[in-house]
Amino acid sequence: MSWTDERIDTLRKMWEGGSTASQIAEELTGVSRNAVIGKAHRLGLQSRPSPVKPNEPVADKPAAAAAPIAPEPVEPKAVPAPKPVVAAPVPKPVEQAAAPVPAPVDLDDEDEDDDEIDAPVIAAPAAPPAPIMRSVGPGGFLRQAPGEQQAPITPAPPRRLVPAKPSPEMADKTSLLDLSDKVCKWPLGHPGEPDFHFCGDKVNPGFPYCVAHCGHAYQAQLPRRDRRPPPPLPFGGARGR
DNA sequence: CCCTGATTCGC
DNA sequence: GCGAATCAGG
């Protein structure tokens, strides 16, 4: 199989939609999981949380409350001077041709026409909120820091809490929270889409769906030779955005 | 072992 | 450009 526009489109949608490479590969018959990942990268769809992500050293944030965890007050022991957190870069022995991380500034190379390309100035990363001092309890839980105290929960809400409907269009739709044993759980649309909801009709007693959707869900098994192979579902196809 | 995504590298 | 092989974390 080759990467037609449609297949690429499906890959894009599913990848961005959070499907795993395996799921995508299953949908796009004829390709392996690796093929999907490879293609995704070539398409520039790189991101997405990966289980294998080396923690990129976040430059330096040395000082700033270097000891977030306060040990027990006892046991003075010999407390050596707190080792200054020198920003020892620790250039881990990288194999392969080292791609030297660009030093702070650009060294002016000899014959480099410094043509003053207005480089997109990356805004300096906003300073993260100052870490809160916490101590660790016996079980490893974090103790609440002073000043952090707050009412645990809202005491006795005045009215019955009602799930907010994000939009008027959803007001009469059956959401996940509306499901019960009495209403049809047949999904309409696709999870993640704004109008995704459930059928919500009265169930066919003993079934999770209404009579009509039971007809879809439960079908007599046909002899193999009489079965029609289901057409490949276009993932997200034909649905306007 | 299973899963995951990332990367490499011969084609 | 493609994807199997491989790597590596969960």
PDB file of C-alpha atoms (C1' of nucleotides) in Angstrom:
ATOM      1  CA  MET A   1       0.000   0.000   0.000  1.00  0.00           C
ATOM      2  CA  SER A   2       1.119   3.515  -0.624  1.00  0.00           C
ATOM      3  CA  TRP A   3       0.465   6.721   1.191  1.00  0.00           C
ATOM      4  CA  THR A   4      -2.388   8.218  -0.705  1.00  0.00           C
ATOM      5  CA  ASP A   5      -3.742  11.571   0.297  1.00  0.00           C
ATOM      6  CA  GLU A   6      -6.674   9.950   1.974  1.00  0.00           C
ATOM      7  CA  ARG A   7      -4.552   7.583   3.971  1.00  0.00           C
ATOM      8  CA  ILE A   8      -2.301  10.409   5.024  1.00  0.00           C
ATOM      9  CA  ASP A   9      -5.343  12.353   6.036  1.00  0.00           C
ATOM     10  CA  THR A  10      -6.581   9.473   8.110  1.00  0.00           C
ATOM     11  CA  LEU A  11      -3.198   9.139   9.695  1.00  0.00           C
ATOM     12  CA  ARG A  12      -3.141  12.823  10.529  1.00  0.00           C
ATOM     13  CA  LYS A  13      -6.589  12.850  12.031  1.00  0.00           C
ATOM     14  CA  MET A  14      -6.067   9.780  14.106  1.00  0.00           C
ATOM     15  CA  TRP A  15      -2.600  10.748  15.220  1.00  0.00           C
ATOM     16  CA  GLU A  16      -3.729  14.170  16.275  1.00  0.00           C
ATOM     17  CA  GLY A  17      -6.818  12.629  17.749  1.00  0.00           C
ATOM     18  CA  GLY A  18      -4.720  10.621  20.102  1.00  0.00           C
ATOM     19  CA  SER A  19      -4.972   7.218  18.535  1.00  0.00           C
ATOM     20  CA  THR A  20      -1.977   5.019  19.029  1.00  0.00           C
ATOM     21  CA  ALA A  21       0.190   4.052  16.135  1.00  0.00           C
ATOM     22  CA  SER A  22      -1.078   0.509  16.437  1.00  0.00           C
ATOM     23  CA  GLN A  23      -4.669   1.589  16.157  1.00  0.00           C
ATOM     24  CA  ILE A  24      -3.885   3.704  13.163  1.00  0.00           C
ATOM     25  CA  ALA A  25      -2.007   0.897  11.524  1.00  0.00           C
ATOM     26  CA  GLU A  26      -4.978  -1.337  12.108  1.00  0.00           C
ATOM     27  CA  GLU A  27      -7.286   1.153  10.508  1.00  0.00           C
ATOM     28  CA  LEU A  28      -5.018   1.698   7.550  1.00  0.00           C
ATOM     29  CA  THR A  29      -4.732  -1.876   6.515  1.00  0.00           C
ATOM     30  CA  GLY A  30      -1.528  -2.808   4.852  1.00  0.00           C
ATOM     31  CA  VAL A  31       0.856  -0.866   6.988  1.00  0.00           C
ATOM     32  CA  SER A  32       2.682  -1.669  10.152  1.00  0.00           C
ATOM     33  CA  ARG A  33       2.791   0.280  13.332  1.00  0.00           C
ATOM     34  CA  ASN A  34       6.321   1.291  12.499  1.00  0.00           C
ATOM     35  CA  ALA A  35       5.263   2.496   9.119  1.00  0.00           C
ATOM     36  CA  VAL A  36       2.679   4.695  10.753  1.00  0.00           C
ATOM     37  CA  ILE A  37       5.148   6.146  13.185  1.00  0.00           C
ATOM     38  CA  GLY A  38       7.709   6.672  10.504  1.00  0.00           C
ATOM     39  CA  LYS A  39       5.219   8.424   8.304  1.00  0.00           C
ATOM     40  CA  ALA A  40       3.921  10.510  11.148  1.00  0.00           C
ATOM     41  CA  HIS A  41       7.382  11.775  11.814  1.00  0.00           C
ATOM     42  CA  ARG A  42       8.047  12.487   8.211  1.00  0.00           C
ATOM     43  CA  LEU A  43       4.848  14.474   8.174  1.00  0.00           C
ATOM     44  CA  GLY A  44       6.089  16.457  11.088  1.00  0.00           C
ATOM     45  CA  LEU A  45       3.508  15.131  13.473  1.00  0.00           C
ATOM     46  CA  GLN A  46       6.241  14.536  15.915  1.00  0.00           C
ATOM     47  CA  SER A  47       4.934  15.568  19.262  1.00  0.00           C
ATOM     48  CA  ARG A  48       2.545  13.700  21.482  1.00  0.00           C
ATOM     49  CA  PRO A  49       3.606  12.258  24.781  1.00  0.00           C
ATOM     50  CA  SER A  50       5.845   9.330  24.335  1.00  0.00           C
ATOM     51  CA  PRO A  51       6.560   6.769  26.979  1.00  0.00           C
ATOM     52  CA  VAL A  52      10.163   7.047  26.069  1.00  0.00           C
ATOM     53  CA  LYS A  53      11.091  10.623  26.592  1.00  0.00           C
ATOM     54  CA  PRO A  54      14.447  11.492  27.999  1.00  0.00           C
ATOM     55  CA  ASN A  55      14.000  14.361  30.371  1.00  0.00           C
ATOM     56  CA  GLU A  56      15.551  17.247  28.659  1.00  0.00           C
ATOM     57  CA  PRO A  57      17.757  19.047  31.099  1.00  0.00           C
ATOM     58  CA  VAL A  58      16.008  22.307  31.782  1.00  0.00           C
ATOM     59  CA  ALA A  59      19.022  24.527  31.578  1.00  0.00           C
ATOM     60  CA  ASP A  60      19.645  25.850  35.000  1.00  0.00           C
ATOM     61  CA  LYS A  61      17.419  26.849  37.798  1.00  0.00           C
ATOM     62  CA  PRO A  62      19.931  26.332  40.534  1.00  0.00           C
ATOM     63  CA  ALA A  63      19.216  28.513  43.516  1.00  0.00           C
ATOM     64  CA  ALA A  64      15.572  29.088  44.161  1.00  0.00           C
ATOM     65  CA  ALA A  65      14.911  26.977  47.177  1.00  0.00           C
ATOM     66  CA  ALA A  66      17.311  24.262  46.394  1.00  0.00           C
ATOM     67  CA  ALA A  67      15.929  22.031  49.097  1.00  0.00           C
ATOM     68  CA  PRO A  68      12.220  21.637  48.546  1.00  0.00           C
ATOM     69  CA  ILE A  69      12.057  18.746  50.915  1.00  0.00           C
ATOM     70  CA  ALA A  70      12.670  19.625  54.531  1.00  0.00           C
ATOM     71  CA  PRO A  71      14.063  16.701  56.411  1.00  0.00           C
ATOM     72  CA  GLU A  72      13.172  16.119  60.017  1.00  0.00           C
ATOM     73  CA  PRO A  73      14.574  18.796  62.279  1.00  0.00           C
ATOM     74  CA  VAL A  74      16.438  16.383  64.500  1.00  0.00           C
ATOM     75  CA  GLU A  75      19.715  14.770  63.746  1.00  0.00           C
ATOM     76  CA  PRO A  76      21.902  17.728  63.143  1.00  0.00           C
ATOM     77  CA  LYS A  77      24.734  15.400  62.328  1.00  0.00           C
ATOM     78  CA  ALA A  78      27.507  16.877  60.437  1.00  0.00           C
ATOM     79  CA  VAL A  79      25.811  19.035  57.984  1.00  0.00           C
ATOM     80  CA  PRO A  80      28.354  19.904  55.426  1.00  0.00           C
ATOM     81  CA  ALA A  81      27.913  23.022  53.508  1.00  0.00           C
ATOM     82  CA  PRO A  82      25.110  22.439  51.101  1.00  0.00           C
ATOM     83  CA  LYS A  83      26.754  21.590  47.922  1.00  0.00           C
ATOM     84  CA  PRO A  84      26.395  24.560  45.693  1.00  0.00           C
ATOM     85  CA  VAL A  85      24.375  23.506  42.798  1.00  0.00           C
ATOM     86  CA  VAL A  86      26.896  24.353  40.256  1.00  0.00           C
ATOM     87  CA  ALA A  87      25.299  24.087  36.940  1.00  0.00           C
ATOM     88  CA  ALA A  88      27.541  21.266  36.035  1.00  0.00           C
ATOM     89  CA  PRO A  89      26.110  20.551  32.639  1.00  0.00           C
ATOM     90  CA  VAL A  90      27.090  16.931  32.864  1.00  0.00           C
ATOM     91  CA  PRO A  91      27.426  16.329  29.187  1.00  0.00           C
ATOM     92  CA  LYS A  92      26.412  12.768  29.198  1.00  0.00           C
ATOM     93  CA  PRO A  93      28.680  10.706  27.028  1.00  0.00           C
ATOM     94  CA  VAL A  94      26.807  10.845  23.863  1.00  0.00           C
ATOM     95  CA  GLU A  95      27.555   8.309  21.298  1.00  0.00           C
ATOM     96  CA  GLN A  96      27.614   9.259  17.689  1.00  0.00           C
ATOM     97  CA  ALA A  97      28.735  12.539  16.321  1.00  0.00           C
ATOM     98  CA  ALA A  98      28.063  14.961  19.063  1.00  0.00           C
ATOM     99  CA  ALA A  99      25.625  17.561  18.005  1.00  0.00           C
ATOM    100  CA  PRO A 100      26.955  20.283  20.217  1.00  0.00           C
ATOM    101  CA  VAL A 101      24.236  22.205  21.835  1.00  0.00           C
ATOM    102  CA  PRO A 102      24.470  25.748  20.641  1.00  0.00           C
ATOM    103  CA  ALA A 103      26.161  27.747  23.268  1.00  0.00           C
ATOM    104  CA  PRO A 104      24.409  30.738  24.747  1.00  0.00           C
ATOM    105  CA  VAL A 105      25.115  33.039  21.906  1.00  0.00           C
ATOM    106  CA  ASP A 106      26.167  32.689  18.375  1.00  0.00           C
ATOM    107  CA  LEU A 107      29.840  32.822  17.956  1.00  0.00           C
ATOM    108  CA  ASP A 108      30.706  35.020  15.155  1.00  0.00           C
ATOM    109  CA  ASP A 109      32.253  32.749  12.694  1.00  0.00           C
ATOM    110  CA  GLU A 110      34.922  33.967  10.410  1.00  0.00           C
ATOM    111  CA  ASP A 111      33.327  34.191   7.055  1.00  0.00           C
ATOM    112  CA  GLU A 112      29.797  34.242   8.097  1.00  0.00           C
ATOM    113  CA  ASP A 113      27.946  37.122   6.655  1.00  0.00           C
ATOM    114  CA  ASP A 114      26.069  38.163   9.644  1.00  0.00           C
ATOM    115  CA  ASP A 115      23.190  39.343   7.617  1.00  0.00           C
ATOM    116  CA  GLU A 116      21.137  40.240  10.577  1.00  0.00           C
ATOM    117  CA  ILE A 117      18.400  37.847   9.856  1.00  0.00           C
ATOM    118  CA  ASP A 118      15.830  38.897  12.282  1.00  0.00           C
ATOM    119  CA  ALA A 119      15.721  35.687  14.141  1.00  0.00           C
ATOM    120  CA  PRO A 120      12.433  34.952  15.775  1.00  0.00           C
ATOM    121  CA  VAL A 121      13.230  35.955  19.260  1.00  0.00           C
ATOM    122  CA  ILE A 122      12.002  33.210  21.437  1.00  0.00           C
ATOM    123  CA  ALA A 123      10.517  34.824  24.418  1.00  0.00           C
ATOM    124  CA  ALA A 124      12.341  33.975  27.553  1.00  0.00           C
ATOM    125  CA  PRO A 125      10.458  31.237  29.319  1.00  0.00           C
ATOM    126  CA  ALA A 126       8.313  32.631  32.017  1.00  0.00           C
ATOM    127  CA  ALA A 127       9.748  31.903  35.376  1.00  0.00           C
ATOM    128  CA  PRO A 128       7.937  28.971  36.894  1.00  0.00           C
ATOM    129  CA  PRO A 129       6.077  29.616  40.084  1.00  0.00           C
ATOM    130  CA  ALA A 130       8.292  29.427  43.063  1.00  0.00           C
ATOM    131  CA  PRO A 131       8.329  25.896  44.402  1.00  0.00           C
ATOM    132  CA  ILE A 132       6.455  25.464  47.602  1.00  0.00           C
ATOM    133  CA  MET A 133       8.284  24.188  50.624  1.00  0.00           C
ATOM    134  CA  ARG A 134       6.836  20.926  51.722  1.00  0.00           C
ATOM    135  CA  SER A 135       7.861  18.273  54.085  1.00  0.00           C
ATOM    136  CA  VAL A 136       7.354  14.647  53.533  1.00  0.00           C
ATOM    137  CA  GLY A 137       5.283  12.583  55.877  1.00  0.00           C
ATOM    138  CA  PRO A 138       6.038   9.057  56.988  1.00  0.00           C
ATOM    139  CA  GLY A 139       4.084   7.495  54.210  1.00  0.00           C
ATOM    140  CA  GLY A 140       5.747   9.613  51.629  1.00  0.00           C
ATOM    141  CA  PHE A 141       2.850  11.948  51.282  1.00  0.00           C
ATOM    142  CA  LEU A 142       3.481  15.608  51.026  1.00  0.00           C
ATOM    143  CA  ARG A 143       2.563  17.619  54.002  1.00  0.00           C
ATOM    144  CA  GLN A 144       0.652  20.716  53.417  1.00  0.00           C
ATOM    145  CA  ALA A 145       2.814  23.738  53.505  1.00  0.00           C
ATOM    146  CA  PRO A 146       1.964  26.565  55.838  1.00  0.00           C
ATOM    147  CA  GLY A 147      -0.318  29.010  54.221  1.00  0.00           C
ATOM    148  CA  GLU A 148      -1.613  26.357  51.909  1.00  0.00           C
ATOM    149  CA  GLN A 149      -4.485  25.445  54.090  1.00  0.00           C
ATOM    150  CA  GLN A 150      -7.871  25.904  52.629  1.00  0.00           C
ATOM    151  CA  ALA A 151     -11.283  24.528  53.042  1.00  0.00           C
ATOM    152  CA  PRO A 152     -11.148  20.944  51.800  1.00  0.00           C
ATOM    153  CA  ILE A 153     -14.359  21.104  49.943  1.00  0.00           C
ATOM    154  CA  THR A 154     -17.260  23.373  49.559  1.00  0.00           C
ATOM    155  CA  PRO A 155     -19.469  22.615  52.506  1.00  0.00           C
ATOM    156  CA  ALA A 156     -22.993  21.754  51.634  1.00  0.00           C
ATOM    157  CA  PRO A 157     -23.687  23.208  48.257  1.00  0.00           C
ATOM    158  CA  PRO A 158     -26.830  25.219  48.395  1.00  0.00           C
ATOM    159  CA  ARG A 159     -28.374  23.578  45.379  1.00  0.00           C
ATOM    160  CA  ARG A 160     -28.144  20.272  43.723  1.00  0.00           C
ATOM    161  CA  LEU A 161     -25.171  20.257  41.417  1.00  0.00           C
ATOM    162  CA  VAL A 162     -26.027  19.791  37.827  1.00  0.00           C
ATOM    163  CA  PRO A 163     -23.547  18.887  35.157  1.00  0.00           C
ATOM    164  CA  ALA A 164     -22.954  21.860  32.985  1.00  0.00           C
ATOM    165  CA  LYS A 165     -23.930  21.531  29.403  1.00  0.00           C
ATOM    166  CA  PRO A 166     -21.208  23.164  27.434  1.00  0.00           C
ATOM    167  CA  SER A 167     -23.507  24.511  24.813  1.00  0.00           C
ATOM    168  CA  PRO A 168     -27.181  24.956  24.089  1.00  0.00           C
ATOM    169  CA  GLU A 169     -26.936  22.484  21.274  1.00  0.00           C
ATOM    170  CA  MET A 170     -26.059  19.832  23.798  1.00  0.00           C
ATOM    171  CA  ALA A 171     -28.802  20.758  26.178  1.00  0.00           C
ATOM    172  CA  ASP A 172     -31.148  18.060  24.987  1.00  0.00           C
ATOM    173  CA  LYS A 173     -28.510  15.526  24.087  1.00  0.00           C
ATOM    174  CA  THR A 174     -27.695  12.527  26.212  1.00  0.00           C
ATOM    175  CA  SER A 175     -24.192  12.956  27.537  1.00  0.00           C
ATOM    176  CA  LEU A 176     -22.001  10.435  29.235  1.00  0.00           C
ATOM    177  CA  LEU A 177     -23.237  11.676  32.552  1.00  0.00           C
ATOM    178  CA  ASP A 178     -26.814  11.135  31.530  1.00  0.00           C
ATOM    179  CA  LEU A 179     -26.404   7.464  30.889  1.00  0.00           C
ATOM    180  CA  SER A 180     -28.313   5.034  33.017  1.00  0.00           C
ATOM    181  CA  ASP A 181     -29.729   1.584  32.733  1.00  0.00           C
ATOM    182  CA  LYS A 182     -32.895   3.079  31.402  1.00  0.00           C
ATOM    183  CA  VAL A 183     -31.599   4.907  28.372  1.00  0.00           C
ATOM    184  CA  CYS A 184     -30.042   3.712  25.165  1.00  0.00           C
ATOM    185  CA  LYS A 185     -26.249   3.923  25.286  1.00  0.00           C
ATOM    186  CA  TRP A 186     -25.781   3.844  21.529  1.00  0.00           C
ATOM    187  CA  PRO A 187     -23.157   6.427  20.712  1.00  0.00           C
ATOM    188  CA  LEU A 188     -23.848   9.038  18.083  1.00  0.00           C
ATOM    189  CA  GLY A 189     -20.906  10.801  16.597  1.00  0.00           C
ATOM    190  CA  HIS A 190     -17.423  10.233  17.873  1.00  0.00           C
ATOM    191  CA  PRO A 191     -15.778  10.841  21.208  1.00  0.00           C
ATOM    192  CA  GLY A 192     -13.976  14.098  21.299  1.00  0.00           C
ATOM    193  CA  GLU A 193     -16.244  15.776  18.882  1.00  0.00           C
ATOM    194  CA  PRO A 194     -18.305  18.623  20.207  1.00  0.00           C
ATOM    195  CA  ASP A 195     -21.624  16.992  19.438  1.00  0.00           C
ATOM    196  CA  PHE A 196     -20.783  13.525  20.598  1.00  0.00           C
ATOM    197  CA  HIS A 197     -23.670  12.118  22.577  1.00  0.00           C
ATOM    198  CA  PHE A 198     -25.744   9.023  23.107  1.00  0.00           C
ATOM    199  CA  CYS A 199     -29.072   7.906  21.765  1.00  0.00           C
ATOM    200  CA  GLY A 200     -30.838   8.238  25.068  1.00  0.00           C
ATOM    201  CA  ASP A 201     -34.093   6.611  24.034  1.00  0.00           C
ATOM    202  CA  LYS A 202     -35.839   4.221  26.330  1.00  0.00           C
ATOM    203  CA  VAL A 203     -33.996   0.941  26.376  1.00  0.00           C
ATOM    204  CA  ASN A 204     -35.215  -2.338  25.093  1.00  0.00           C
ATOM    205  CA  PRO A 205     -35.691  -3.990  28.490  1.00  0.00           C
ATOM    206  CA  GLY A 206     -32.716  -6.164  29.297  1.00  0.00           C
ATOM    207  CA  PHE A 207     -30.492  -4.505  26.734  1.00  0.00           C
ATOM    208  CA  PRO A 208     -28.258  -1.478  26.857  1.00  0.00           C
ATOM    209  CA  TYR A 209     -29.830  -0.071  23.712  1.00  0.00           C
ATOM    210  CA  CYS A 210     -33.194   0.936  22.469  1.00  0.00           C
ATOM    211  CA  VAL A 211     -35.076  -1.425  20.191  1.00  0.00           C
ATOM    212  CA  ALA A 212     -33.820   0.216  17.057  1.00  0.00           C
ATOM    213  CA  HIS A 213     -30.178   0.150  18.087  1.00  0.00           C
ATOM    214  CA  CYS A 214     -30.477  -3.385  19.379  1.00  0.00           C
ATOM    215  CA  GLY A 215     -31.191  -4.150  15.764  1.00  0.00           C
ATOM    216  CA  HIS A 216     -27.799  -2.780  14.893  1.00  0.00           C
ATOM    217  CA  ALA A 217     -25.972  -4.262  17.819  1.00  0.00           C
ATOM    218  CA  TYR A 218     -27.302  -7.780  17.647  1.00  0.00           C
ATOM    219  CA  GLN A 219     -27.464  -9.452  14.288  1.00  0.00           C
ATOM    220  CA  ALA A 220     -27.821 -13.022  13.313  1.00  0.00           C
ATOM    221  CA  GLN A 221     -24.620 -14.560  12.125  1.00  0.00           C
ATOM    222  CA  LEU A 222     -24.821 -15.159   8.414  1.00  0.00           C
ATOM    223  CA  PRO A 223     -23.119 -18.020   6.694  1.00  0.00           C
ATOM    224  CA  ARG A 224     -19.664 -16.983   5.739  1.00  0.00           C
ATOM    225  CA  ARG A 225     -20.342 -16.998   2.050  1.00  0.00           C
ATOM    226  CA  ASP A 226     -23.253 -14.663   2.476  1.00  0.00           C
ATOM    227  CA  ARG A 227     -21.348 -12.088   4.441  1.00  0.00           C
ATOM    228  CA  ARG A 228     -20.348  -8.859   2.907  1.00  0.00           C
ATOM    229  CA  PRO A 229     -16.953  -7.577   3.910  1.00  0.00           C
ATOM    230  CA  PRO A 230     -17.520  -4.254   5.596  1.00  0.00           C
ATOM    231  CA  PRO A 231     -16.161  -1.336   3.646  1.00  0.00           C
ATOM    232  CA  PRO A 232     -13.222   0.393   5.244  1.00  0.00           C
ATOM    233  CA  LEU A 233     -14.569   3.067   7.485  1.00  0.00           C
ATOM    234  CA  PRO A 234     -13.285   6.446   6.616  1.00  0.00           C
ATOM    235  CA  PHE A 235     -12.000   7.722   9.871  1.00  0.00           C
ATOM    236  CA  GLY A 236     -13.692  10.975  10.461  1.00  0.00           C
ATOM    237  CA  GLY A 237     -14.540  11.196   6.824  1.00  0.00           C
ATOM    238  CA  ALA A 238     -17.510  13.015   5.434  1.00  0.00           C
ATOM    239  CA  ARG A 239     -18.080  14.847   8.602  1.00  0.00           C
ATOM    240  CA  GLY A 240     -17.801  18.503   8.253  1.00  0.00           C
ATOM    241  CA  ARG A 241     -15.861  20.554  10.712  1.00  0.00           C
TER     242      ARG A 241
ATOM    243  C1'  DC B   1       6.047 -10.307  28.227  1.00  0.00           C
ATOM    244  C1'  DC B   2       2.833  -6.754  26.771  1.00  0.00           C
ATOM    245  C1'  DC B   3       2.319  -2.043  25.316  1.00  0.00           C
ATOM    246  C1'  DT B   4       4.081   2.612  23.720  1.00  0.00           C
ATOM    247  C1'  DG B   5       6.751   6.117  20.500  1.00  0.00           C
ATOM    248  C1'  DA B   6      11.655   7.326  18.741  1.00  0.00           C
ATOM    249  C1'  DT B   7      15.380   6.459  15.994  1.00  0.00           C
ATOM    250  C1'  DT B   8      18.314   4.312  12.749  1.00  0.00           C
ATOM    251  C1'  DC B   9      19.510   2.862   8.392  1.00  0.00           C
ATOM    252  C1'  DG B  10      19.324  -0.135   4.233  1.00  0.00           C
ATOM    253  C1'  DC B  11      16.550   0.007   0.513  1.00  0.00           C
TER     254       DC B  11
ATOM    255  C1'  DG C   1      10.305   8.346   1.103  1.00  0.00           C
ATOM    256  C1'  DC C   2       9.583   4.067   3.166  1.00  0.00           C
ATOM    257  C1'  DG C   3       9.435   0.812   6.953  1.00  0.00           C
ATOM    258  C1'  DA C   4      11.772  -3.201   9.503  1.00  0.00           C
ATOM    259  C1'  DA C   5      14.806  -3.463  13.122  1.00  0.00           C
ATOM    260  C1'  DT C   6      16.016  -1.773  17.118  1.00  0.00           C
ATOM    261  C1'  DC C   7      15.904   0.904  21.263  1.00  0.00           C
ATOM    262  C1'  DA C   8      13.967   2.239  25.582  1.00  0.00           C
ATOM    263  C1'  DG C   9      10.352   3.586  29.064  1.00  0.00           C
ATOM    264  C1'  DG C  10       5.837   2.167  31.222  1.00  0.00           C
TER     265       DG C  10
END
